[in-house]
XYZ file of C-alpha atoms in Angstrom:
441
model
C 75.912 -249.062 48.679
C 78.024 -250.871 46.057
C 80.943 -252.743 47.665
C 84.435 -251.696 46.436
C 85.176 -254.901 44.748
C 81.761 -255.560 43.225
C 81.844 -254.769 39.448
C 80.076 -251.679 38.272
C 78.341 -251.719 34.954
C 77.510 -247.981 34.756
C 78.719 -244.622 36.112
C 77.025 -241.198 35.787
C 79.111 -238.545 34.206
C 78.926 -235.189 35.961
C 80.288 -232.011 34.262
C 81.168 -228.392 35.255
C 79.786 -226.259 32.532
C 81.699 -223.097 31.502
C 81.712 -220.417 34.121
C 79.886 -222.628 36.657
C 81.188 -223.746 40.087
C 78.736 -226.589 40.783
C 78.512 -229.773 38.461
C 75.369 -231.091 36.818
C 74.854 -234.562 35.546
C 75.462 -234.915 31.767
C 74.746 -238.590 31.205
C 75.693 -242.221 31.852
C 78.429 -244.551 30.640
C 77.484 -248.105 30.643
C 79.486 -251.298 30.051
C 78.422 -254.003 27.551
C 81.121 -256.647 27.275
C 84.401 -254.830 26.695
C 82.714 -251.747 25.194
C 81.693 -248.672 27.165
C 78.628 -246.822 25.645
C 77.541 -243.255 26.606
C 74.174 -241.527 26.414
C 73.242 -237.972 27.458
C 70.421 -237.504 30.019
C 67.271 -235.831 28.808
C 67.490 -233.143 31.428
C 70.993 -232.183 30.259
C 69.923 -231.997 26.703
C 67.153 -229.692 27.626
C 69.717 -227.242 29.219
C 70.191 -224.042 27.333
C 73.905 -223.920 28.295
C 74.588 -227.589 27.684
C 77.799 -228.331 25.760
C 79.011 -231.735 24.319
C 81.639 -233.380 26.343
C 83.645 -233.355 23.105
C 82.791 -233.198 19.340
C 82.816 -234.992 17.098
C 83.183 -237.890 19.525
C 80.247 -237.280 21.668
C 77.861 -234.915 19.938
C 74.826 -233.579 21.756
C 72.088 -235.955 20.879
C 69.750 -238.442 22.233
C 70.469 -242.206 22.236
C 73.392 -244.509 22.968
C 76.728 -243.307 21.382
C 79.149 -246.142 20.640
C 82.921 -245.399 20.978
C 84.757 -244.646 17.697
C 86.274 -247.372 15.540
C 88.868 -249.396 17.447
C 88.032 -247.913 20.732
C 86.365 -249.465 23.799
C 85.493 -246.236 25.445
C 85.131 -242.536 24.209
C 88.611 -241.185 24.506
C 87.324 -237.903 25.975
C 85.974 -239.880 28.940
C 89.142 -242.033 29.052
C 91.172 -238.761 29.490
C 89.544 -238.406 32.920
C 90.597 -241.969 34.040
C 93.698 -242.408 36.175
C 96.867 -243.774 34.538
C 99.692 -245.944 35.827
C 100.322 -244.209 39.260
C 96.734 -243.586 40.199
C 95.779 -247.039 39.318
C 98.661 -248.460 41.410
C 97.364 -246.470 44.348
C 93.632 -247.735 43.781
C 94.917 -251.340 43.402
C 96.788 -251.014 46.661
C 93.638 -249.867 48.357
C 91.100 -252.317 46.839
C 92.915 -255.585 46.376
C 95.988 -255.143 48.445
C 99.575 -253.886 47.992
C 100.823 -257.096 46.737
C 97.775 -258.202 44.850
C 97.961 -261.092 42.375
C 97.931 -259.691 38.786
C 94.674 -261.591 38.033
C 92.920 -259.829 40.860
C 94.091 -256.374 39.551
C 93.241 -257.205 36.045
C 89.556 -257.842 37.273
C 89.222 -254.020 37.932
C 87.323 -252.452 35.105
C 87.558 -248.924 33.737
C 84.365 -248.007 35.597
C 85.922 -249.055 38.829
C 88.878 -246.853 38.263
C 86.632 -243.920 37.268
C 84.505 -244.242 40.422
C 87.351 -244.985 42.769
C 89.689 -242.207 41.767
C 89.610 -238.782 43.209
C 86.996 -236.294 42.273
C 89.237 -233.178 41.700
C 90.530 -234.796 38.323
C 92.041 -232.950 35.488
C 89.415 -231.279 33.345
C 85.682 -230.687 34.080
C 84.253 -234.187 34.535
C 83.747 -236.472 37.504
C 81.953 -239.810 37.935
C 79.305 -240.868 40.429
C 77.064 -243.872 41.167
C 74.067 -241.440 41.457
C 72.405 -239.370 38.872
C 70.720 -237.078 41.409
C 73.280 -236.482 44.191
C 76.844 -235.313 43.662
C 79.077 -236.569 46.529
C 82.804 -235.967 45.927
C 85.224 -238.545 46.983
C 86.613 -237.456 50.260
C 89.981 -235.731 50.576
C 92.074 -234.648 53.317
C 95.108 -232.211 53.467
C 98.457 -233.725 54.457
C 102.086 -232.422 54.617
C 104.486 -232.946 51.894
C 106.485 -235.300 54.168
C 103.256 -237.341 54.708
C 102.661 -237.576 51.010
C 106.182 -238.592 50.253
C 105.905 -241.365 52.921
C 102.722 -242.535 51.323
C 104.208 -242.588 47.867
C 107.226 -244.559 49.111
C 105.092 -247.146 50.692
C 103.022 -247.603 47.544
C 106.301 -248.099 45.609
C 107.451 -250.687 48.093
C 104.113 -252.488 47.941
C 103.362 -251.748 51.593
C 99.949 -250.962 53.027
C 98.944 -247.434 53.871
C 97.583 -246.198 57.167
C 94.032 -244.906 56.768
C 95.135 -241.359 56.967
C 97.939 -241.689 54.337
C 95.375 -243.588 52.106
C 92.952 -240.755 52.398
C 95.591 -238.210 51.574
C 97.173 -239.922 48.547
C 93.827 -241.024 47.125
C 93.009 -237.347 46.387
C 95.549 -237.573 43.476
C 94.686 -240.814 41.934
C 92.658 -239.217 39.082
C 95.670 -237.549 37.542
C 97.677 -239.174 34.737
C 101.340 -240.265 34.460
C 103.526 -243.024 35.941
C 105.402 -241.082 38.553
C 104.471 -240.546 42.167
C 102.199 -237.431 42.521
C 99.289 -235.921 44.626
C 96.924 -232.893 44.238
C 97.544 -230.058 46.736
C 94.905 -227.448 47.724
C 96.564 -224.323 49.248
C 93.809 -221.781 49.520
C 93.726 -219.847 46.376
C 96.212 -222.224 44.752
C 95.691 -225.688 43.327
C 98.891 -227.634 42.566
C 100.024 -230.870 41.283
C 103.065 -232.221 43.432
C 105.440 -234.507 41.776
C 107.767 -236.547 43.982
C 111.097 -238.143 43.688
C 110.849 -241.849 43.115
C 113.006 -244.537 45.006
C 113.979 -245.918 41.576
C 115.434 -242.641 40.191
C 119.027 -242.814 39.145
C 119.351 -239.084 38.813
C 117.366 -236.020 39.964
C 114.267 -236.534 37.731
C 112.301 -233.794 39.591
C 115.045 -231.154 39.137
C 115.456 -232.108 35.536
C 111.740 -231.356 34.885
C 111.928 -228.223 36.781
C 114.901 -227.075 34.770
C 113.237 -227.978 31.423
C 110.029 -226.161 32.309
C 111.864 -223.140 33.379
C 114.002 -223.114 30.228
C 110.873 -223.636 28.127
C 109.441 -220.525 29.567
C 112.696 -218.669 28.985
C 112.348 -219.616 25.380
C 109.019 -217.908 25.204
C 106.875 -220.949 25.160
C 103.453 -220.987 27.107
C 104.348 -223.223 30.036
C 102.539 -224.149 33.346
C 104.277 -222.199 36.160
C 106.383 -224.483 38.323
C 108.287 -224.185 41.632
C 110.461 -226.562 43.752
C 110.512 -227.233 47.378
C 112.359 -229.782 49.598
C 110.423 -232.030 51.961
C 111.826 -234.868 53.996
C 115.154 -234.378 52.427
C 113.709 -234.989 48.951
C 112.737 -232.691 45.862
C 109.104 -231.964 45.302
C 108.097 -230.190 42.038
C 104.930 -228.071 42.290
C 102.928 -227.333 39.039
C 100.141 -224.779 39.016
C 96.985 -226.179 37.633
C 95.672 -224.354 34.554
C 92.300 -226.218 34.562
C 90.952 -224.442 37.565
C 89.714 -220.771 37.792
C 89.008 -219.390 41.325
C 85.640 -217.354 41.367
C 83.801 -215.603 44.073
C 81.519 -218.595 44.484
C 84.147 -221.386 44.319
C 86.346 -223.088 41.805
C 85.380 -223.309 38.050
C 86.606 -226.224 36.078
C 87.889 -225.979 32.436
C 87.031 -228.743 30.094
C 90.086 -230.434 28.466
C 90.701 -233.113 25.966
C 94.169 -234.821 25.060
C 95.768 -234.855 21.740
C 95.163 -238.644 21.653
C 91.400 -237.784 21.923
C 91.567 -235.058 19.172
C 93.544 -237.635 17.020
C 90.720 -240.323 17.699
C 93.231 -242.792 19.170
C 93.751 -244.760 22.438
C 96.803 -246.072 24.180
C 96.929 -249.068 21.949
C 97.099 -246.787 18.808
C 99.378 -244.211 20.395
C 102.310 -244.961 18.224
C 100.346 -243.596 15.258
C 99.927 -240.221 16.824
C 101.450 -237.544 14.644
C 102.338 -233.787 15.090
C 101.515 -233.370 11.453
C 98.010 -234.721 11.969
C 97.617 -232.600 14.995
C 98.811 -229.421 13.072
C 95.839 -230.289 10.686
C 93.324 -230.234 13.366
C 94.762 -227.082 14.794
C 94.354 -225.337 11.352
C 90.620 -226.208 11.232
C 89.342 -226.384 14.800
C 91.478 -224.290 17.149
C 91.242 -220.632 18.156
C 94.196 -218.597 16.845
C 95.498 -221.352 14.528
C 98.576 -219.584 13.185
C 99.874 -218.727 16.583
C 99.062 -222.094 18.009
C 100.853 -223.802 15.083
C 103.916 -221.731 15.884
C 103.711 -222.580 19.542
C 103.339 -226.343 18.989
C 106.294 -226.195 16.602
C 108.326 -224.481 19.339
C 107.503 -227.199 21.713
C 108.618 -229.884 19.336
C 111.945 -228.165 18.875
C 112.375 -227.751 22.619
C 111.469 -231.332 23.392
C 114.257 -232.381 21.006
C 116.810 -229.806 22.534
C 115.902 -230.782 26.088
C 115.797 -234.599 25.562
C 112.212 -235.009 26.298
C 111.308 -238.075 24.315
C 108.061 -238.653 26.480
C 106.004 -236.302 24.336
C 103.075 -238.775 23.767
C 99.739 -237.593 22.845
C 98.215 -237.453 26.366
C 101.131 -234.973 27.159
C 99.473 -232.430 24.813
C 95.901 -231.088 25.425
C 93.402 -228.316 24.501
C 90.639 -226.549 26.424
C 87.210 -227.338 25.091
C 84.357 -224.779 25.360
C 81.708 -226.631 23.411
C 82.658 -224.881 20.086
C 86.372 -224.763 19.665
C 89.740 -225.822 21.012
C 92.626 -223.825 22.625
C 95.940 -225.180 23.282
C 96.709 -225.483 27.060
C 100.062 -224.390 28.593
C 102.771 -226.955 28.150
C 103.224 -229.606 30.953
C 105.251 -232.831 31.520
C 108.411 -231.677 29.842
C 110.671 -234.057 31.443
C 114.048 -234.909 30.025
C 114.471 -238.709 29.821
C 117.481 -240.860 30.907
C 119.883 -241.343 27.981
C 122.979 -243.451 27.627
C 123.576 -243.285 23.923
C 122.847 -240.584 21.365
C 120.175 -241.754 18.895
C 116.686 -241.161 20.206
C 113.191 -240.961 19.021
C 110.148 -238.747 19.799
C 106.880 -240.514 21.070
C 104.889 -238.756 18.437
C 105.712 -238.849 14.634
C 107.026 -235.523 13.321
C 106.583 -235.758 9.610
C 105.317 -238.766 7.637
C 106.995 -241.774 9.361
C 109.809 -239.860 10.915
C 110.104 -239.605 14.659
C 113.783 -239.202 15.025
C 114.856 -236.585 17.722
C 116.719 -234.409 15.182
C 116.385 -230.649 14.345
C 116.620 -231.601 10.647
C 113.346 -233.561 11.036
C 111.822 -230.315 12.607
C 112.922 -228.154 9.659
C 111.678 -230.620 7.139
C 108.162 -230.443 8.882
C 108.023 -226.628 9.152
C 105.607 -226.187 6.213
C 103.044 -228.369 8.110
C 102.978 -225.531 10.736
C 102.733 -222.786 8.164
C 106.265 -221.763 8.799
C 108.845 -220.828 6.146
C 112.398 -222.371 6.278
C 113.740 -219.081 7.540
C 111.152 -218.607 10.414
C 111.647 -222.285 11.479
C 115.456 -221.858 11.626
C 115.027 -218.626 13.636
C 112.803 -220.438 16.297
C 115.562 -223.152 16.582
C 118.315 -220.626 16.791
C 116.623 -218.595 19.413
C 115.896 -221.586 21.677
C 119.519 -222.751 21.331
C 120.918 -219.476 22.283
C 118.398 -219.066 25.222
C 119.103 -222.456 26.645
C 122.963 -221.609 26.686
C 122.378 -218.167 28.139
C 119.886 -219.275 30.955
C 121.597 -222.660 31.781
C 123.694 -221.708 34.803
C 121.187 -219.430 36.444
C 118.418 -222.015 36.087
C 120.523 -224.820 37.342
C 121.554 -222.685 40.371
C 117.801 -221.904 41.046
C 117.196 -225.669 41.113
C 120.210 -226.109 43.456
C 121.576 -228.691 41.051
C 124.676 -230.493 42.100
C 127.806 -230.298 39.914
C 127.391 -234.030 39.310
C 123.902 -233.827 37.962
C 124.700 -230.662 36.064
C 127.468 -232.484 34.264
C 125.122 -235.432 33.600
C 122.459 -233.242 32.144
C 124.667 -230.968 29.968
C 125.227 -232.241 26.493
C 123.350 -235.531 27.302
C 119.646 -234.865 27.993
C 120.075 -231.072 27.113
C 121.698 -230.340 23.689
C 122.603 -233.997 23.001
C 124.876 -234.090 19.925
C 122.340 -236.156 18.070
C 120.059 -233.171 17.655
C 122.141 -232.020 14.736
C 122.392 -235.390 12.996
C 121.642 -234.522 9.249
C 121.812 -230.810 9.674
C 124.829 -230.302 7.328
C 123.056 -227.786 4.990
C 122.503 -225.462 8.037
C 125.945 -224.170 8.977
C 124.630 -221.263 11.063
C 122.586 -223.628 13.214
C 125.291 -226.095 13.439
C 127.764 -223.371 14.706
C 125.182 -221.936 17.204
C 124.359 -225.472 18.597
C 128.115 -226.498 19.039
C 128.787 -223.171 20.772
C 125.903 -223.579 23.150
C 126.616 -227.226 23.852
C 130.287 -226.431 24.636
C 129.151 -223.707 26.879
C 126.815 -226.198 28.797
C 129.450 -228.842 29.197
C 132.110 -226.310 30.291
C 129.844 -225.096 33.165
C 130.952 -226.740 36.330
C 127.900 -226.202 38.625
C 129.961 -224.504 41.359
């Protein structure tokens, strides 16, 4: 057995094929210098139901496949690796809570893939064996125990073996905030926890944004909220799992970063306009999908979600075509001033968080000016109409409600440059005044 700190130079990629509840080995990813190459196994290529992990990046063919230009690893494989929070938990376990930076830097991508939990987002997992699939162990824990484990990680404290085992289950999911994967019988959930560094109720802000987005008619992952240990916990229903009589099926997914052929170092070049072009040619129901994506951009701006980077958009992959997943990670960001920018470019080099920028980009989403304006107007009206009831559902304090209203949600900067659209200006100002006037009592 390889020791935890011994460097791995290869890992076997296992995949759940469409409709199946057990994985099969698809191939091997191997390291050469700073590059990770992939090749499919002969037995996998011989399967009648084999699908590519993702095309055009990893087409079904024999031989080594090098990562694309500028990439060190195929982005569709990198999608399955842990991000900031998961890596922090793994570092805590392997080299110590207060490990020197040099020690942590010595952990390779293969180490993170092999040390993170097996119930990762999408349909892939990674093993040291090509013949035997052994999922990384997991254990159920109460929300209070998971909160305690997350707090200890944040403070740089070691975990007890029981807490380590519970929290490690969620190391494979992305993002920077404390979270865990939860199995509750017929439900699979992602739990997001409050952080000790939060200056306001970030968990409640995301709950409100997700609920408002659904009220606006967007396709959004269902969410709920509970309290555990005196803290808020956001529960998000997983949409990459399907319960079948024989077990759980896994739905293959790729991020927009992968679809755009980029990695984290190139993420600043990610563009909604370019993603719209891919949707037109490679997605199921392209016209409806373009309108949905356009609505999500508008809502991100109206809700103050500037963390709309390309890993926060994804599509299901069935081996032939792409289908947009429900929206997730709609989280309003802390804001002191007015001017803000989106993580992805909206049109050309513009990423400013304004409705005028959305209107200018409407044609890229096959929308006329009137249709685009109607989407914006309906969202503004819905946010104002649903605001108080959803804030009450979140048990938001009056202080936080006043903090969110007109700052994260319906910030005045949204209408910068919108002088030619008086009807939208009037609707926005009326809605914003309504939010600000609400007292949360």
